[in-house]
Short mmCIF file of N, CA and C in Angstrom, two decimals:
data_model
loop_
_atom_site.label_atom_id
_atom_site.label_comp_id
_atom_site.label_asym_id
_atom_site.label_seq_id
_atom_site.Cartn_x
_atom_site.Cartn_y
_atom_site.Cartn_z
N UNK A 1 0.85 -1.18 0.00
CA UNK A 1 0.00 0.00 0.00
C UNK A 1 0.89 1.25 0.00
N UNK A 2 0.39 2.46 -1.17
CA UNK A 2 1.85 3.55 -0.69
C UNK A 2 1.23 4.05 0.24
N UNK A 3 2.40 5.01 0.50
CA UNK A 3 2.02 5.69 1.59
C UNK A 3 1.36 7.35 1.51
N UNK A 4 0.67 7.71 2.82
CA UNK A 4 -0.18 8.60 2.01
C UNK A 4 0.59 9.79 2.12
N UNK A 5 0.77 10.69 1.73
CA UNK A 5 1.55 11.53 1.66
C UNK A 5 0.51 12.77 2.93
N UNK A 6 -0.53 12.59 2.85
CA UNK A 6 -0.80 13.64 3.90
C UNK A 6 -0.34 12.99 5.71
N UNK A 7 0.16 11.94 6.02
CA UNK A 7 0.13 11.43 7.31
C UNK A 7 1.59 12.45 7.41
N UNK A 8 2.21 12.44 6.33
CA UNK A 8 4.06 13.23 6.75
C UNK A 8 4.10 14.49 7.20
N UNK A 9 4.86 14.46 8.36
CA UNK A 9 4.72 15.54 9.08
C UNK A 9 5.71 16.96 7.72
N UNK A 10 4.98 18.18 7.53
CA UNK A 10 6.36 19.47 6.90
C UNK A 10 7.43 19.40 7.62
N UNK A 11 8.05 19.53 6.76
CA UNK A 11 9.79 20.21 7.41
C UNK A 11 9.59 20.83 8.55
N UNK A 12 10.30 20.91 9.56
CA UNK A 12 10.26 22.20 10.79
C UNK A 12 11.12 23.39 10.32
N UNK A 13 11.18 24.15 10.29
CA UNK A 13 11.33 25.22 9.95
C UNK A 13 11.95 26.55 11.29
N UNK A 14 12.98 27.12 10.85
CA UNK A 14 13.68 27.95 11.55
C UNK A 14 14.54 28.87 10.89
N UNK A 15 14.00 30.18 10.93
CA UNK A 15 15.24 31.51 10.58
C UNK A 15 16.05 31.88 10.24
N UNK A 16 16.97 31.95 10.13
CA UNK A 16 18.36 32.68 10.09
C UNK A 16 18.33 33.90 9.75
N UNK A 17 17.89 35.36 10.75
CA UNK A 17 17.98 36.56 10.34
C UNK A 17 19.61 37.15 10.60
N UNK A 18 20.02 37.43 9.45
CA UNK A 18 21.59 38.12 9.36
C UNK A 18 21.61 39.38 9.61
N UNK A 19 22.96 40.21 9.87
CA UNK A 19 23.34 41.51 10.05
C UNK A 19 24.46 41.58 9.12
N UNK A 20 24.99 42.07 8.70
CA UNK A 20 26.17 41.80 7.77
C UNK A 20 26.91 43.09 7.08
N UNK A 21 28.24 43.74 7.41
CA UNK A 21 28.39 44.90 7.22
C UNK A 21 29.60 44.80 5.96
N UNK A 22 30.71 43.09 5.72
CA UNK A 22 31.38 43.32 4.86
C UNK A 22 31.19 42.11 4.26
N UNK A 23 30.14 40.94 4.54
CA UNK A 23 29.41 39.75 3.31
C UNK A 23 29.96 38.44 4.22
N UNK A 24 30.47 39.04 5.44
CA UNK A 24 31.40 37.50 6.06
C UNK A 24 30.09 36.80 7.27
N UNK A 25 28.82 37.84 7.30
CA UNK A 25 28.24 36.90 8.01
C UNK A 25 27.28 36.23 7.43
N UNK A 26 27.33 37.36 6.14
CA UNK A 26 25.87 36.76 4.96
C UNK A 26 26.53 35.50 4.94
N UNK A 27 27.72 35.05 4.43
CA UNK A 27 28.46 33.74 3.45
C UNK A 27 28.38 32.41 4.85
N UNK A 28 28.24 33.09 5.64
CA UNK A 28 28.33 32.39 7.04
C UNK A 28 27.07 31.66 7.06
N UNK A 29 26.28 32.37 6.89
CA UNK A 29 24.20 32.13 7.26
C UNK A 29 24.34 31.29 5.89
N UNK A 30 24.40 31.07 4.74
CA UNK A 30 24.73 30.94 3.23
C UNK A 30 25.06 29.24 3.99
N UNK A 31 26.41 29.28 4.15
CA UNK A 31 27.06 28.12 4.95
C UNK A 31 26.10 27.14 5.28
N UNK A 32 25.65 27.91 6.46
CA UNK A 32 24.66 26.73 7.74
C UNK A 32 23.63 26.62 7.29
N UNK A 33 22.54 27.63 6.25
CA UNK A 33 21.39 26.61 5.73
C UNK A 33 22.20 25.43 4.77
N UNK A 34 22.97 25.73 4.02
CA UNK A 34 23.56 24.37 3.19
C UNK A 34 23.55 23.10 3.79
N UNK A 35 24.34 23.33 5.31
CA UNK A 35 24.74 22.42 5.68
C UNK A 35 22.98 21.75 6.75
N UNK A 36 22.29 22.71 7.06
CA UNK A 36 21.13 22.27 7.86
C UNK A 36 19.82 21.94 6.95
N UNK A 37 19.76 22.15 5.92
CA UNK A 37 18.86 21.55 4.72
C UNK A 37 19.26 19.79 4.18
N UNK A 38 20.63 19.79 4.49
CA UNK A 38 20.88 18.60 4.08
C UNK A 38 20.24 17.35 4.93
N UNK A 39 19.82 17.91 5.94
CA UNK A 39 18.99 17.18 7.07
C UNK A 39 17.84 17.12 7.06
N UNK A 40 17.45 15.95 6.33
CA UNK A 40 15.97 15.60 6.22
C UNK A 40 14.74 15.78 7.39
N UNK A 41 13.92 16.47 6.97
CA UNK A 41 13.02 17.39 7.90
C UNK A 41 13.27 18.06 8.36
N UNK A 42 14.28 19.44 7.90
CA UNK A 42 14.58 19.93 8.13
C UNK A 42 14.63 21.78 7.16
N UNK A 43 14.11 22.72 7.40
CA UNK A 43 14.21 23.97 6.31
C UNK A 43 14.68 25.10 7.20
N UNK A 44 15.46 25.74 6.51
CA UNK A 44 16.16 26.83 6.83
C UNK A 44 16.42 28.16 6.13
N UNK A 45 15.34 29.43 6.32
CA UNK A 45 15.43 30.57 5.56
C UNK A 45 16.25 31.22 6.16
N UNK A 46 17.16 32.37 4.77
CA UNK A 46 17.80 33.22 5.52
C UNK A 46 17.52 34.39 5.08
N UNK A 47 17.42 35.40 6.10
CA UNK A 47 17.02 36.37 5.98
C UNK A 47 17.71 37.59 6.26
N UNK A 48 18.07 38.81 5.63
CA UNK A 48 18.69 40.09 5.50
C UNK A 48 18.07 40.87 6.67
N UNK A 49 18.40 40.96 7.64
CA UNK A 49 17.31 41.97 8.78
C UNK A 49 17.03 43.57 8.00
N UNK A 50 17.86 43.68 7.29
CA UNK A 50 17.87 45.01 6.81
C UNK A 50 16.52 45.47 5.70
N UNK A 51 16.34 44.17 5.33
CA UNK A 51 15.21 43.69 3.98
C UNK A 51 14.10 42.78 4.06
N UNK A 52 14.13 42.31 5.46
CA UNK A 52 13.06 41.27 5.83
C UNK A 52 12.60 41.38 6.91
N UNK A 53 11.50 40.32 7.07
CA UNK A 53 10.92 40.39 8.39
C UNK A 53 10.63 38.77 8.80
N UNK A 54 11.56 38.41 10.05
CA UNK A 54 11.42 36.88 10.25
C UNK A 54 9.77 36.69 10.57
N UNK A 55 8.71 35.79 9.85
CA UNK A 55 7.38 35.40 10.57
C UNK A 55 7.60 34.38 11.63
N UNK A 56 8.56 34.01 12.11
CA UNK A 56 8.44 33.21 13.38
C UNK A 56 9.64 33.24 14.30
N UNK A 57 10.16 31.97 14.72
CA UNK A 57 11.38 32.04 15.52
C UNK A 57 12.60 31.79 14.48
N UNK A 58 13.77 32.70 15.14
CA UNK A 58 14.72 33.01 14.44
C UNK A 58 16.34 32.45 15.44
N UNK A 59 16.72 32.21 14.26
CA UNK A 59 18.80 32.69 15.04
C UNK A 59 19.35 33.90 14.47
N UNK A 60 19.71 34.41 15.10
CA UNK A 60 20.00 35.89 14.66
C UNK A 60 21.52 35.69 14.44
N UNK A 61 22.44 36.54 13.51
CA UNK A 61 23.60 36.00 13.23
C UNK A 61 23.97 37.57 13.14
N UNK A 62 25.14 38.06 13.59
CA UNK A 62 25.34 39.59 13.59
C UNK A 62 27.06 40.00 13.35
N UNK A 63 27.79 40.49 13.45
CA UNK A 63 28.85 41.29 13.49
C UNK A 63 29.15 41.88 15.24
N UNK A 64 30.25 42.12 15.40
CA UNK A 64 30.67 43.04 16.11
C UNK A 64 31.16 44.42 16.19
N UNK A 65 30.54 45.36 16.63
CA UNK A 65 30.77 46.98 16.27
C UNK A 65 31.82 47.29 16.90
N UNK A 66 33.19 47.75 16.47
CA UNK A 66 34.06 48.63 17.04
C UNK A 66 34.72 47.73 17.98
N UNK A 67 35.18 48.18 19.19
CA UNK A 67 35.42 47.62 20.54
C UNK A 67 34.77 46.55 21.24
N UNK A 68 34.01 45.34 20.66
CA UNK A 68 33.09 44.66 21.23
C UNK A 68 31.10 45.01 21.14
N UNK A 69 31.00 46.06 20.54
CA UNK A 69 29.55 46.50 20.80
C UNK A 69 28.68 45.65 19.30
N UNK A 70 27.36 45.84 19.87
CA UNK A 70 26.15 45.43 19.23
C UNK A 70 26.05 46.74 18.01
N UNK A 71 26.02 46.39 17.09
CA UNK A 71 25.30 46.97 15.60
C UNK A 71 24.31 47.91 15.85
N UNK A 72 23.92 49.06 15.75
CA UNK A 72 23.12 49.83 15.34
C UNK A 72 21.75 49.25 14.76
N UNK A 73 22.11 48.51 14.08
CA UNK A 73 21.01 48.17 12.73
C UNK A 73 20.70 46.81 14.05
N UNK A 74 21.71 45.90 14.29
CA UNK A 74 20.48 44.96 15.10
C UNK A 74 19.97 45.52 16.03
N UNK A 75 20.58 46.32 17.01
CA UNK A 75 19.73 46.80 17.94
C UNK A 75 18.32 47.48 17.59
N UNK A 76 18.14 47.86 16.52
CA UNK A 76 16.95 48.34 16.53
C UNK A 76 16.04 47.19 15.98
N UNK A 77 16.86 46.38 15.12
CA UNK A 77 15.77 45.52 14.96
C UNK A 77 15.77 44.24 15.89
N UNK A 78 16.05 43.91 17.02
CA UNK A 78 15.98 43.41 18.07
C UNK A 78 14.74 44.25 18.82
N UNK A 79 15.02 45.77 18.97
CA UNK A 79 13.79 46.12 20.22
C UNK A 79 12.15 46.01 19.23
N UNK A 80 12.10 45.77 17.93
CA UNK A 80 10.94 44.91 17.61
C UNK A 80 10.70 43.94 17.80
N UNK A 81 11.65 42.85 17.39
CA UNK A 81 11.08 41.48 17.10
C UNK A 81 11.99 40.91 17.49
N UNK A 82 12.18 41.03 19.47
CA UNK A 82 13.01 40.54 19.63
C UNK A 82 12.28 39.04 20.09
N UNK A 83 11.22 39.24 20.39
CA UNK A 83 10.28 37.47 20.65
C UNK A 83 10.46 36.42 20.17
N UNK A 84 10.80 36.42 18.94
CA UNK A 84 11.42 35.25 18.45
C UNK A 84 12.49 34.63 17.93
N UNK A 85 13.46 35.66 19.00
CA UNK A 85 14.97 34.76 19.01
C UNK A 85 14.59 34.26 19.71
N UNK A 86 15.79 32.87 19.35
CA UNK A 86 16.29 31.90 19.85
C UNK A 86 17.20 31.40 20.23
N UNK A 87 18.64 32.70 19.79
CA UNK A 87 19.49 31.69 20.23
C UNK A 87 20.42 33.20 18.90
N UNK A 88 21.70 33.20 19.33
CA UNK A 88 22.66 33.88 18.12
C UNK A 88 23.98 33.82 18.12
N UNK A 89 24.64 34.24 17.12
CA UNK A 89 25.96 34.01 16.52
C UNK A 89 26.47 35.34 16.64
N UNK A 90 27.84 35.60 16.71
CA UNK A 90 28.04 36.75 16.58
C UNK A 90 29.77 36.49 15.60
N UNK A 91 29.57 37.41 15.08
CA UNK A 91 31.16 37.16 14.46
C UNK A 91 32.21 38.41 14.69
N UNK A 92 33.44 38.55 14.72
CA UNK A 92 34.07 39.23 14.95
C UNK A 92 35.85 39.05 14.38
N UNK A 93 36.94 39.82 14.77
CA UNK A 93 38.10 39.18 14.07
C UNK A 93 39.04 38.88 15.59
N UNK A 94 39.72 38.05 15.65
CA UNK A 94 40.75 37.39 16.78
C UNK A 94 41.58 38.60 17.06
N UNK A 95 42.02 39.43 16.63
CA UNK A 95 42.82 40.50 16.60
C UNK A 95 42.20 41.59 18.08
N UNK A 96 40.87 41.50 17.98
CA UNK A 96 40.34 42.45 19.46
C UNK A 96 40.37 41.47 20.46
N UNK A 97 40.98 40.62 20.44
CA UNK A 97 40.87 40.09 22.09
C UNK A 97 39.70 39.70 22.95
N UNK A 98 40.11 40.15 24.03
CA UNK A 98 38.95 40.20 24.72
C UNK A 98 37.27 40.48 24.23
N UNK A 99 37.65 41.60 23.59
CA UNK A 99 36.52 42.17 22.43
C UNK A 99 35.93 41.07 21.65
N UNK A 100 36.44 39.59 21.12
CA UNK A 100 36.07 39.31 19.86
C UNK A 100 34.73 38.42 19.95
N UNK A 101 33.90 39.30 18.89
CA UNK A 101 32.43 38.39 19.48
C UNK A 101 31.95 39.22 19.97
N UNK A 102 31.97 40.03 20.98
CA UNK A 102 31.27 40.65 22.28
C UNK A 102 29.58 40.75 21.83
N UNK A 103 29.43 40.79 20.28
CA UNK A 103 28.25 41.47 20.55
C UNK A 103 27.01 40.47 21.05
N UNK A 104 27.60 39.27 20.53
CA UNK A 104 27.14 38.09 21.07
C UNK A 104 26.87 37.96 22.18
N UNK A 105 27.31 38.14 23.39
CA UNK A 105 27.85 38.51 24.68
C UNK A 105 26.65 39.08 24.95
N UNK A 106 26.51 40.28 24.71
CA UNK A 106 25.67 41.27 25.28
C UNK A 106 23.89 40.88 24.63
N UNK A 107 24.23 40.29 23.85
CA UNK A 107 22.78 40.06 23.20
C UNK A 107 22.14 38.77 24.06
N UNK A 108 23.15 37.82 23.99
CA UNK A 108 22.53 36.67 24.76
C UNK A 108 21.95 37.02 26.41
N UNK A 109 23.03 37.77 26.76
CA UNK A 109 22.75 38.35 28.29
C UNK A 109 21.43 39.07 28.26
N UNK A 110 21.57 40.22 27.44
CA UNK A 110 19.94 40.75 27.27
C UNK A 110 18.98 40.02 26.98
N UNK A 111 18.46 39.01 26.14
CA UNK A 111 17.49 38.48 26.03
C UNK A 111 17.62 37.07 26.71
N UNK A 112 17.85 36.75 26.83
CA UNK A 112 18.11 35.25 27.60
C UNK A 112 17.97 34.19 26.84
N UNK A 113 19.01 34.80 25.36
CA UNK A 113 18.97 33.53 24.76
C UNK A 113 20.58 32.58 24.25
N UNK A 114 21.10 31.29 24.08
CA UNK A 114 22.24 30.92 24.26
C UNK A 114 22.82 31.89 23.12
N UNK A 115 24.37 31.81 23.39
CA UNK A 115 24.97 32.26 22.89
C UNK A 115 25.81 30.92 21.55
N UNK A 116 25.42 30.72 20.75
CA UNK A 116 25.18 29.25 19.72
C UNK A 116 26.80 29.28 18.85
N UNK A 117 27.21 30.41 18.74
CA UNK A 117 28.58 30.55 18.19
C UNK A 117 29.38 32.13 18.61
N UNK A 118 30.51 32.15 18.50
CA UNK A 118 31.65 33.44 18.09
C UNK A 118 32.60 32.33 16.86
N UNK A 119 32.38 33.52 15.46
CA UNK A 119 32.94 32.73 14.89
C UNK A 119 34.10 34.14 13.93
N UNK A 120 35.29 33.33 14.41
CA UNK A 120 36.18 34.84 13.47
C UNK A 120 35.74 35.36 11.78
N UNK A 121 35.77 36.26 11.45
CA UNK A 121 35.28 36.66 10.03
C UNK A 121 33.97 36.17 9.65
N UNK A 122 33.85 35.23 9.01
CA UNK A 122 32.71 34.18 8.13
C UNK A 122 33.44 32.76 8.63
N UNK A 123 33.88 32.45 9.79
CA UNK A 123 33.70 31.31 10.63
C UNK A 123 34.71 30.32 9.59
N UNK A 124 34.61 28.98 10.38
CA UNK A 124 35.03 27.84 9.51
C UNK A 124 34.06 26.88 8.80
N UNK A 125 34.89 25.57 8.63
CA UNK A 125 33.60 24.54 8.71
C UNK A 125 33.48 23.88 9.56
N UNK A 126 34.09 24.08 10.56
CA UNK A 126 33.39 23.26 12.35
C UNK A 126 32.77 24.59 12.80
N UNK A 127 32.63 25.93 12.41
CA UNK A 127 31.75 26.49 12.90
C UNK A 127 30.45 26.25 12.34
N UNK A 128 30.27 26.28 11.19
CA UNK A 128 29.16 26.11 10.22
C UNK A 128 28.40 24.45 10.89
N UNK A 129 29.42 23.63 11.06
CA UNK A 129 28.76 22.37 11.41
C UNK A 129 27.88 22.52 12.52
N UNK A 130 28.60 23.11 12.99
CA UNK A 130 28.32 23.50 15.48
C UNK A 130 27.01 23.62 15.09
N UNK A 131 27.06 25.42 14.06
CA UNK A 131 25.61 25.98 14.21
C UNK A 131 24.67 24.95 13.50
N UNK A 132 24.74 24.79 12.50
CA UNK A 132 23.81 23.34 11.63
C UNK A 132 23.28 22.46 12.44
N UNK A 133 24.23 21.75 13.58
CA UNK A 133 23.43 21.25 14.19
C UNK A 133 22.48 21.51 14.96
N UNK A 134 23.24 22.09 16.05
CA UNK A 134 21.97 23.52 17.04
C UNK A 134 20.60 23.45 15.99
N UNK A 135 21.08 24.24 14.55
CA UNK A 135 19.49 24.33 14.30
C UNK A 135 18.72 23.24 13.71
N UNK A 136 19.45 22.28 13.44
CA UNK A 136 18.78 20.94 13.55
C UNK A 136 18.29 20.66 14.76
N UNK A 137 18.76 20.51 15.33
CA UNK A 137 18.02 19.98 16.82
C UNK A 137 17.02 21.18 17.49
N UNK A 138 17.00 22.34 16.93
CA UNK A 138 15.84 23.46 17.37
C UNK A 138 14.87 22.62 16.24
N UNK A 139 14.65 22.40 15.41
CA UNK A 139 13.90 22.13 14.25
C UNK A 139 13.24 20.91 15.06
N UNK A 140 14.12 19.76 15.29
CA UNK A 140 13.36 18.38 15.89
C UNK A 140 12.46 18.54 17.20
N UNK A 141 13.09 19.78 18.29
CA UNK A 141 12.50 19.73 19.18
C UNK A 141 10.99 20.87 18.98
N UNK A 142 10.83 21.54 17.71
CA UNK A 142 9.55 21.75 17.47
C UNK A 142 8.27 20.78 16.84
N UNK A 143 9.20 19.92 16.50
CA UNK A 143 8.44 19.01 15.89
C UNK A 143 7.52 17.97 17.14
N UNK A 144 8.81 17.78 17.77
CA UNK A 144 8.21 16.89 19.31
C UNK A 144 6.99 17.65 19.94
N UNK A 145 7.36 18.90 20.11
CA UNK A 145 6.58 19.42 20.53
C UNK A 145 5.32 20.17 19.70
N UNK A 146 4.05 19.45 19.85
CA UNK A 146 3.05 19.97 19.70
C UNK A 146 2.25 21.26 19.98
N UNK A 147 1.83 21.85 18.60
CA UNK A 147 1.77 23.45 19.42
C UNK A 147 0.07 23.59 19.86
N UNK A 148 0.02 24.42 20.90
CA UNK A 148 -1.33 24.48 21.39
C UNK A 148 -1.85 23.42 22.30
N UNK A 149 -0.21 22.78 23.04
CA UNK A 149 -1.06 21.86 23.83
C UNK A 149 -0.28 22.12 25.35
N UNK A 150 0.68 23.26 24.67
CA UNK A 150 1.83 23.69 26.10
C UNK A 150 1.07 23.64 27.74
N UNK A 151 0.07 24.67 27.40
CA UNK A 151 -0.64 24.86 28.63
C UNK A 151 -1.88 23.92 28.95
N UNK A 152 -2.13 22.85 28.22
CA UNK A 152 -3.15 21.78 28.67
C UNK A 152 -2.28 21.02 29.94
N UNK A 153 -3.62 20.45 30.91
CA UNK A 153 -2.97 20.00 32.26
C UNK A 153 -4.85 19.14 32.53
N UNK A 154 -4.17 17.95 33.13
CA UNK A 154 -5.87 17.41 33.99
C UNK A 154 -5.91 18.11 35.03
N UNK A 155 -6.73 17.58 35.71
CA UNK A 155 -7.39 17.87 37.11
C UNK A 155 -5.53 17.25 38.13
N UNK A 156 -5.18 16.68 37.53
CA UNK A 156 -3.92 16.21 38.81
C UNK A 156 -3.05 16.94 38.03
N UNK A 157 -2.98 18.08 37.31
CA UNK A 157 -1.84 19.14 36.84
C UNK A 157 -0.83 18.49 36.13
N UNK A 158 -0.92 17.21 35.55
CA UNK A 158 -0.31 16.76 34.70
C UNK A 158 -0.51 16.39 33.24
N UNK A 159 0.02 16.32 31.93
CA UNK A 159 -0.77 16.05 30.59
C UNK A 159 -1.08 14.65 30.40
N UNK A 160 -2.43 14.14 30.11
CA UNK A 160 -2.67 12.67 30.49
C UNK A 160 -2.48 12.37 29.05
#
């Protein structure tokens, strides 16, 4: 008997909104859907923050400004839509030290979400892998989880 094609669950689906000031974080985001599409049930948009608007939950992937600081351009588009991060990357060059990454740093601390990579320039390919997986496994654990049933509970406060 085949099988029916409506029982298959869609792809899960997850973000990638970029910041990108010289193409090393675009080629970066470029990278990790390649490598996180190759994973069956699995889809990965990427998106220009400058030119888009994520409709759901996102990884935000950014640059580092100057001395360690957060971007202009994400910060503002963070105090919109900052609800549906999940989680971000920050890139920076080895040369600032202490500095490198930071903005990562400060973003995860502010919103309370992990900090998923610091990757120098446009990263490697064990950075690209790290993040690929992360968003593979954000992808599976939406899938597990059923939406609209978070806050169901019986009478003994447990889901029967």
């Amino acid at each position: 008997m085949p099988a029916d094609s409506s029982f298959l669950l869609p792809p899960a689906s997850l973000q990638i909104v970029y910041d990108s000031m010289t193409g090393n974080v675009r080629r970066f985001a470029a990278g990790v859907q390649a490598l996180a599409e190759g994973t069956p049930g699995t889809r990965v948009e990427v998106l220009d923050l400058r030119k888009a608007v994520p409709s759901g939950n996102f990884l935000l992937m950014t640059y580092t400004f100057g001395s360690g600081g957060v971007p202009e351009t994400t910060a503002r588009f963070l105090a919109e839509h900052a609800a549906g991060l999940r989680g971000v990357v920050s890139s920076g060059s080895f040369h600032w030290g202490a500095n490198f990454g930071r903005a990562g740093d400060h973003i995860s601390e502010r919103y309370g979400v992990p900090l998923v990579a610091r990757i120098n320039k446009s990263g490697t390919a064990a950075d690209r892998q790290t993040v690929a997986a992360w968003l593979t496994e954000q992808c599976r654990n939406t899938l597990a989880r059923p939406t609209g049933f978070e806050d169901m509970r019986s009478a003994y406060g447990t889901l029967d």
